[in-house]
Amino acid sequence: LGQVFMAVQVGRQADNELSLGTINLQGFGVDKRPAHARWLHHANLDWVVGTESQVRELSKKRFAGYAVRATCLPKEKGGGRTGGVVHFFPSDWQKESKVRWREVMQGRILVAEVDLDKPTWIVGAYSPASDGEERKEFWKKMRALIEEAESKWVMLLAGGDWNAVSDPAAERN
């Protein structure tokens, strides 16, 4: 699937550990769902942030044993077919209302506010690939989010697609 993956472990109340990963889904159509389900099962992570998915296809509240929360770009910015952020998180947390959601920028920044021994924000981010006003707005909102977390002594964990390459024209696939 050509996915990029990273995982970290942070504190959690139950066993003082939470495994967190990020993945570029490259679509979430019916043909790719079995592969994504196998990957999620094999990765065996507590929380996964996915980006660049066809999130309109992800209307389910559960997938592969996870609860799901997604945001898609607005239609005028290419939404409905591609572009967005999705969180796959422990399904029992959804039932117990352990997660408070905040959409900072539609289709670009989705924050899960949880308590892992201390207040924690898990940020799913999908930066615009090209320079312009939307990219400037994205980074302005990310900086404000980081400053807010620092001022409130909140642990901030961020994953996603930063579209940060040295030469965007040459490295765009």
PDB file of C-alpha atoms in Angstrom:
ATOM      1  CA  LEU A   1       0.000   0.000   0.000  1.00  0.00           C
ATOM      2  CA  GLY A   2       3.016   2.324   0.094  1.00  0.00           C
ATOM      3  CA  GLN A   3       2.272   3.458   3.623  1.00  0.00           C
ATOM      4  CA  VAL A   4       4.487   5.367   6.001  1.00  0.00           C
ATOM      5  CA  PHE A   5       4.278   4.246   9.601  1.00  0.00           C
ATOM      6  CA  MET A   6       5.575   5.536  12.910  1.00  0.00           C
ATOM      7  CA  ALA A   7       4.677   4.450  16.432  1.00  0.00           C
ATOM      8  CA  VAL A   8       5.446   5.846  19.879  1.00  0.00           C
ATOM      9  CA  GLN A   9       4.467   4.874  23.400  1.00  0.00           C
ATOM     10  CA  VAL A  10       3.163   7.340  25.973  1.00  0.00           C
ATOM     11  CA  GLY A  11       1.507   7.175  29.382  1.00  0.00           C
ATOM     12  CA  ARG A  12      -1.985   5.742  29.867  1.00  0.00           C
ATOM     13  CA  GLN A  13      -3.871   5.317  33.114  1.00  0.00           C
ATOM     14  CA  ALA A  14      -4.569   1.570  32.841  1.00  0.00           C
ATOM     15  CA  ASP A  15      -1.072   0.281  32.186  1.00  0.00           C
ATOM     16  CA  ASN A  16       0.900   3.513  31.747  1.00  0.00           C
ATOM     17  CA  GLU A  17       1.349   2.906  28.046  1.00  0.00           C
ATOM     18  CA  LEU A  18      -0.398   3.861  24.793  1.00  0.00           C
ATOM     19  CA  SER A  19       0.912   2.830  21.399  1.00  0.00           C
ATOM     20  CA  LEU A  20       0.243   5.410  18.704  1.00  0.00           C
ATOM     21  CA  GLY A  21       0.872   5.178  14.978  1.00  0.00           C
ATOM     22  CA  THR A  22       0.307   7.232  11.857  1.00  0.00           C
ATOM     23  CA  ILE A  23      -0.348   6.001   8.332  1.00  0.00           C
ATOM     24  CA  ASN A  24      -0.992   7.400   4.861  1.00  0.00           C
ATOM     25  CA  LEU A  25      -4.056   5.420   3.801  1.00  0.00           C
ATOM     26  CA  GLN A  26      -3.959   6.414   0.114  1.00  0.00           C
ATOM     27  CA  GLY A  27      -7.681   5.854  -0.237  1.00  0.00           C
ATOM     28  CA  PHE A  28     -10.311   4.013   1.736  1.00  0.00           C
ATOM     29  CA  GLY A  29     -12.429   2.573  -1.037  1.00  0.00           C
ATOM     30  CA  VAL A  30     -14.038  -0.852  -0.765  1.00  0.00           C
ATOM     31  CA  ASP A  31     -11.087  -2.445  -2.600  1.00  0.00           C
ATOM     32  CA  LYS A  32      -8.540  -1.184  -0.035  1.00  0.00           C
ATOM     33  CA  ARG A  33     -10.477  -1.842   3.182  1.00  0.00           C
ATOM     34  CA  PRO A  34      -9.386  -5.490   3.618  1.00  0.00           C
ATOM     35  CA  ALA A  35      -5.719  -4.488   3.359  1.00  0.00           C
ATOM     36  CA  HIS A  36      -6.205  -1.633   5.835  1.00  0.00           C
ATOM     37  CA  ALA A  37      -8.012  -3.956   8.264  1.00  0.00           C
ATOM     38  CA  ARG A  38      -5.128  -6.467   8.038  1.00  0.00           C
ATOM     39  CA  TRP A  39      -2.564  -3.714   8.590  1.00  0.00           C
ATOM     40  CA  LEU A  40      -4.405  -2.327  11.630  1.00  0.00           C
ATOM     41  CA  HIS A  41      -4.750  -5.816  13.098  1.00  0.00           C
ATOM     42  CA  HIS A  42      -1.075  -6.640  12.469  1.00  0.00           C
ATOM     43  CA  ALA A  43       0.184  -3.280  13.821  1.00  0.00           C
ATOM     44  CA  ASN A  44      -1.738  -3.932  17.059  1.00  0.00           C
ATOM     45  CA  LEU A  45      -1.712  -0.272  18.097  1.00  0.00           C
ATOM     46  CA  ASP A  46      -4.005   1.461  20.563  1.00  0.00           C
ATOM     47  CA  TRP A  47      -4.463   4.548  18.384  1.00  0.00           C
ATOM     48  CA  VAL A  48      -3.794   5.268  14.695  1.00  0.00           C
ATOM     49  CA  VAL A  49      -4.003   8.575  12.834  1.00  0.00           C
ATOM     50  CA  GLY A  50      -4.631   8.178   9.105  1.00  0.00           C
ATOM     51  CA  THR A  51      -4.382  10.814   6.381  1.00  0.00           C
ATOM     52  CA  GLU A  52      -5.145  11.354   2.690  1.00  0.00           C
ATOM     53  CA  SER A  53      -7.965   8.890   2.868  1.00  0.00           C
ATOM     54  CA  GLN A  54     -11.217   8.963   0.988  1.00  0.00           C
ATOM     55  CA  VAL A  55     -12.898   9.720   4.265  1.00  0.00           C
ATOM     56  CA  ARG A  56     -16.349  10.084   2.734  1.00  0.00           C
ATOM     57  CA  GLU A  57     -16.064   6.329   2.265  1.00  0.00           C
ATOM     58  CA  LEU A  58     -15.451   6.020   6.004  1.00  0.00           C
ATOM     59  CA  SER A  59     -18.975   6.601   7.250  1.00  0.00           C
ATOM     60  CA  LYS A  60     -18.809   3.746   9.746  1.00  0.00           C
ATOM     61  CA  LYS A  61     -18.338   4.431  13.428  1.00  0.00           C
ATOM     62  CA  ARG A  62     -16.252   1.271  13.782  1.00  0.00           C
ATOM     63  CA  PHE A  63     -13.629  -0.393  11.628  1.00  0.00           C
ATOM     64  CA  ALA A  64     -11.326  -3.374  12.286  1.00  0.00           C
ATOM     65  CA  GLY A  65     -12.092  -3.316  16.023  1.00  0.00           C
ATOM     66  CA  TYR A  66     -11.520   0.437  16.385  1.00  0.00           C
ATOM     67  CA  ALA A  67     -13.905   3.317  16.897  1.00  0.00           C
ATOM     68  CA  VAL A  68     -13.554   5.869  14.083  1.00  0.00           C
ATOM     69  CA  ARG A  69     -13.688   9.671  13.869  1.00  0.00           C
ATOM     70  CA  ALA A  70     -12.937  11.485  10.612  1.00  0.00           C
ATOM     71  CA  THR A  71     -13.010  14.903   8.988  1.00  0.00           C
ATOM     72  CA  CYS A  72     -12.999  15.540   5.247  1.00  0.00           C
ATOM     73  CA  LEU A  73     -11.990  18.594   3.255  1.00  0.00           C
ATOM     74  CA  PRO A  74     -14.913  20.754   2.167  1.00  0.00           C
ATOM     75  CA  LYS A  75     -16.158  20.069  -1.376  1.00  0.00           C
ATOM     76  CA  GLU A  76     -14.783  23.377  -2.687  1.00  0.00           C
ATOM     77  CA  LYS A  77     -11.295  22.275  -1.579  1.00  0.00           C
ATOM     78  CA  GLY A  78     -11.416  18.813  -3.115  1.00  0.00           C
ATOM     79  CA  GLY A  79     -13.336  17.119  -0.330  1.00  0.00           C
ATOM     80  CA  GLY A  80     -15.774  14.312  -0.751  1.00  0.00           C
ATOM     81  CA  ARG A  81     -13.331  12.197  -2.729  1.00  0.00           C
ATOM     82  CA  THR A  82      -9.886  12.723  -1.219  1.00  0.00           C
ATOM     83  CA  GLY A  83      -8.148  14.508   1.596  1.00  0.00           C
ATOM     84  CA  GLY A  84      -8.832  14.265   5.263  1.00  0.00           C
ATOM     85  CA  VAL A  85      -7.841  12.996   8.685  1.00  0.00           C
ATOM     86  CA  VAL A  86      -9.143   9.902  10.447  1.00  0.00           C
ATOM     87  CA  HIS A  87      -8.553   8.632  13.999  1.00  0.00           C
ATOM     88  CA  PHE A  88      -8.850   4.913  14.791  1.00  0.00           C
ATOM     89  CA  PHE A  89      -9.053   4.641  18.582  1.00  0.00           C
ATOM     90  CA  PRO A  90     -10.108   2.180  21.320  1.00  0.00           C
ATOM     91  CA  SER A  91     -13.804   1.457  20.833  1.00  0.00           C
ATOM     92  CA  ASP A  92     -14.451   1.242  24.576  1.00  0.00           C
ATOM     93  CA  TRP A  93     -13.254   4.863  24.897  1.00  0.00           C
ATOM     94  CA  GLN A  94     -16.096   5.983  22.637  1.00  0.00           C
ATOM     95  CA  LYS A  95     -18.662   4.173  24.776  1.00  0.00           C
ATOM     96  CA  GLU A  96     -17.248   5.661  27.969  1.00  0.00           C
ATOM     97  CA  SER A  97     -16.933   9.180  26.493  1.00  0.00           C
ATOM     98  CA  LYS A  98     -13.215   9.329  27.251  1.00  0.00           C
ATOM     99  CA  VAL A  99     -12.530  11.417  24.145  1.00  0.00           C
ATOM    100  CA  ARG A 100     -13.546  15.007  23.472  1.00  0.00           C
ATOM    101  CA  TRP A 101     -13.204  16.041  19.818  1.00  0.00           C
ATOM    102  CA  ARG A 102     -12.189  19.366  18.349  1.00  0.00           C
ATOM    103  CA  GLU A 103     -12.043  20.084  14.613  1.00  0.00           C
ATOM    104  CA  VAL A 104      -9.539  22.923  14.374  1.00  0.00           C
ATOM    105  CA  MET A 105      -9.508  23.041  10.551  1.00  0.00           C
ATOM    106  CA  GLN A 106     -11.963  21.006   8.478  1.00  0.00           C
ATOM    107  CA  GLY A 107     -10.254  18.090   6.755  1.00  0.00           C
ATOM    108  CA  ARG A 108      -6.860  19.246   8.025  1.00  0.00           C
ATOM    109  CA  ILE A 109      -6.627  19.214  11.838  1.00  0.00           C
ATOM    110  CA  LEU A 110      -8.687  16.958  14.121  1.00  0.00           C
ATOM    111  CA  VAL A 111      -7.834  16.874  17.836  1.00  0.00           C
ATOM    112  CA  ALA A 112      -8.757  14.156  20.326  1.00  0.00           C
ATOM    113  CA  GLU A 113      -8.583  15.406  23.904  1.00  0.00           C
ATOM    114  CA  VAL A 114      -7.964  12.542  26.353  1.00  0.00           C
ATOM    115  CA  ASP A 115      -6.535  12.023  29.836  1.00  0.00           C
ATOM    116  CA  LEU A 116      -3.444   9.793  29.965  1.00  0.00           C
ATOM    117  CA  ASP A 117      -2.196  10.436  33.514  1.00  0.00           C
ATOM    118  CA  LYS A 118      -2.296  14.089  32.407  1.00  0.00           C
ATOM    119  CA  PRO A 119      -4.353  15.984  29.830  1.00  0.00           C
ATOM    120  CA  THR A 120      -3.258  14.911  26.342  1.00  0.00           C
ATOM    121  CA  TRP A 121      -4.198  16.023  22.851  1.00  0.00           C
ATOM    122  CA  ILE A 122      -3.728  13.569  19.979  1.00  0.00           C
ATOM    123  CA  VAL A 123      -3.621  15.643  16.814  1.00  0.00           C
ATOM    124  CA  GLY A 124      -4.328  14.255  13.358  1.00  0.00           C
ATOM    125  CA  ALA A 125      -2.902  16.626  10.763  1.00  0.00           C
ATOM    126  CA  TYR A 126      -2.944  16.764   6.968  1.00  0.00           C
ATOM    127  CA  SER A 127      -0.982  19.743   5.651  1.00  0.00           C
ATOM    128  CA  PRO A 128      -1.800  21.174   2.232  1.00  0.00           C
ATOM    129  CA  ALA A 129       0.796  20.023  -0.297  1.00  0.00           C
ATOM    130  CA  SER A 130       1.188  23.312  -2.150  1.00  0.00           C
ATOM    131  CA  ASP A 131       2.163  26.741  -0.914  1.00  0.00           C
ATOM    132  CA  GLY A 132      -0.611  29.273  -0.615  1.00  0.00           C
ATOM    133  CA  GLU A 133      -3.102  30.753   1.801  1.00  0.00           C
ATOM    134  CA  GLU A 134      -4.498  27.405   2.954  1.00  0.00           C
ATOM    135  CA  ARG A 135      -1.007  26.159   3.871  1.00  0.00           C
ATOM    136  CA  LYS A 136      -0.288  29.403   5.761  1.00  0.00           C
ATOM    137  CA  GLU A 137      -3.606  29.035   7.608  1.00  0.00           C
ATOM    138  CA  PHE A 138      -2.789  25.398   8.458  1.00  0.00           C
ATOM    139  CA  TRP A 139       0.584  26.271  10.024  1.00  0.00           C
ATOM    140  CA  LYS A 140      -0.883  29.291  11.831  1.00  0.00           C
ATOM    141  CA  LYS A 141      -3.516  27.028  13.414  1.00  0.00           C
ATOM    142  CA  MET A 142      -0.899  24.372  14.287  1.00  0.00           C
ATOM    143  CA  ARG A 143       1.296  26.994  15.998  1.00  0.00           C
ATOM    144  CA  ALA A 144      -1.703  28.312  17.947  1.00  0.00           C
ATOM    145  CA  LEU A 145      -2.607  24.748  18.996  1.00  0.00           C
ATOM    146  CA  ILE A 146       0.952  24.094  20.208  1.00  0.00           C
ATOM    147  CA  GLU A 147       1.015  27.382  22.128  1.00  0.00           C
ATOM    148  CA  GLU A 148      -2.365  26.606  23.702  1.00  0.00           C
ATOM    149  CA  ALA A 149      -1.168  23.143  24.775  1.00  0.00           C
ATOM    150  CA  GLU A 150       2.011  24.613  26.280  1.00  0.00           C
ATOM    151  CA  SER A 151       0.097  27.295  28.185  1.00  0.00           C
ATOM    152  CA  LYS A 152      -2.280  24.681  29.649  1.00  0.00           C
ATOM    153  CA  TRP A 153       0.471  22.120  30.370  1.00  0.00           C
ATOM    154  CA  VAL A 154      -1.143  19.653  27.983  1.00  0.00           C
ATOM    155  CA  MET A 155       0.896  16.867  26.377  1.00  0.00           C
ATOM    156  CA  LEU A 156       0.484  17.176  22.594  1.00  0.00           C
ATOM    157  CA  LEU A 157       1.110  14.227  20.258  1.00  0.00           C
ATOM    158  CA  ALA A 158       0.796  14.925  16.546  1.00  0.00           C
ATOM    159  CA  GLY A 159       0.785  12.580  13.601  1.00  0.00           C
ATOM    160  CA  GLY A 160      -0.225  12.758  10.004  1.00  0.00           C
ATOM    161  CA  ASP A 161       0.962  13.945   6.623  1.00  0.00           C
ATOM    162  CA  TRP A 162       2.976  17.135   6.899  1.00  0.00           C
ATOM    163  CA  ASN A 163       3.681  17.322   3.139  1.00  0.00           C
ATOM    164  CA  ALA A 164       7.111  18.613   4.085  1.00  0.00           C
ATOM    165  CA  VAL A 165       9.630  17.885   1.356  1.00  0.00           C
ATOM    166  CA  SER A 166      12.713  19.811   0.307  1.00  0.00           C
ATOM    167  CA  ASP A 167      11.527  20.171  -3.317  1.00  0.00           C
ATOM    168  CA  PRO A 168       7.737  19.761  -3.602  1.00  0.00           C
ATOM    169  CA  ALA A 169       7.709  19.933  -7.422  1.00  0.00           C
ATOM    170  CA  ALA A 170      10.337  17.213  -7.803  1.00  0.00           C
ATOM    171  CA  GLU A 171       9.126  14.975  -4.979  1.00  0.00           C
ATOM    172  CA  ARG A 172       5.370  15.004  -5.570  1.00  0.00           C
ATOM    173  CA  ASN A 173       4.161  11.520  -6.555  1.00  0.00           C
TER     174      ASN A 173
END
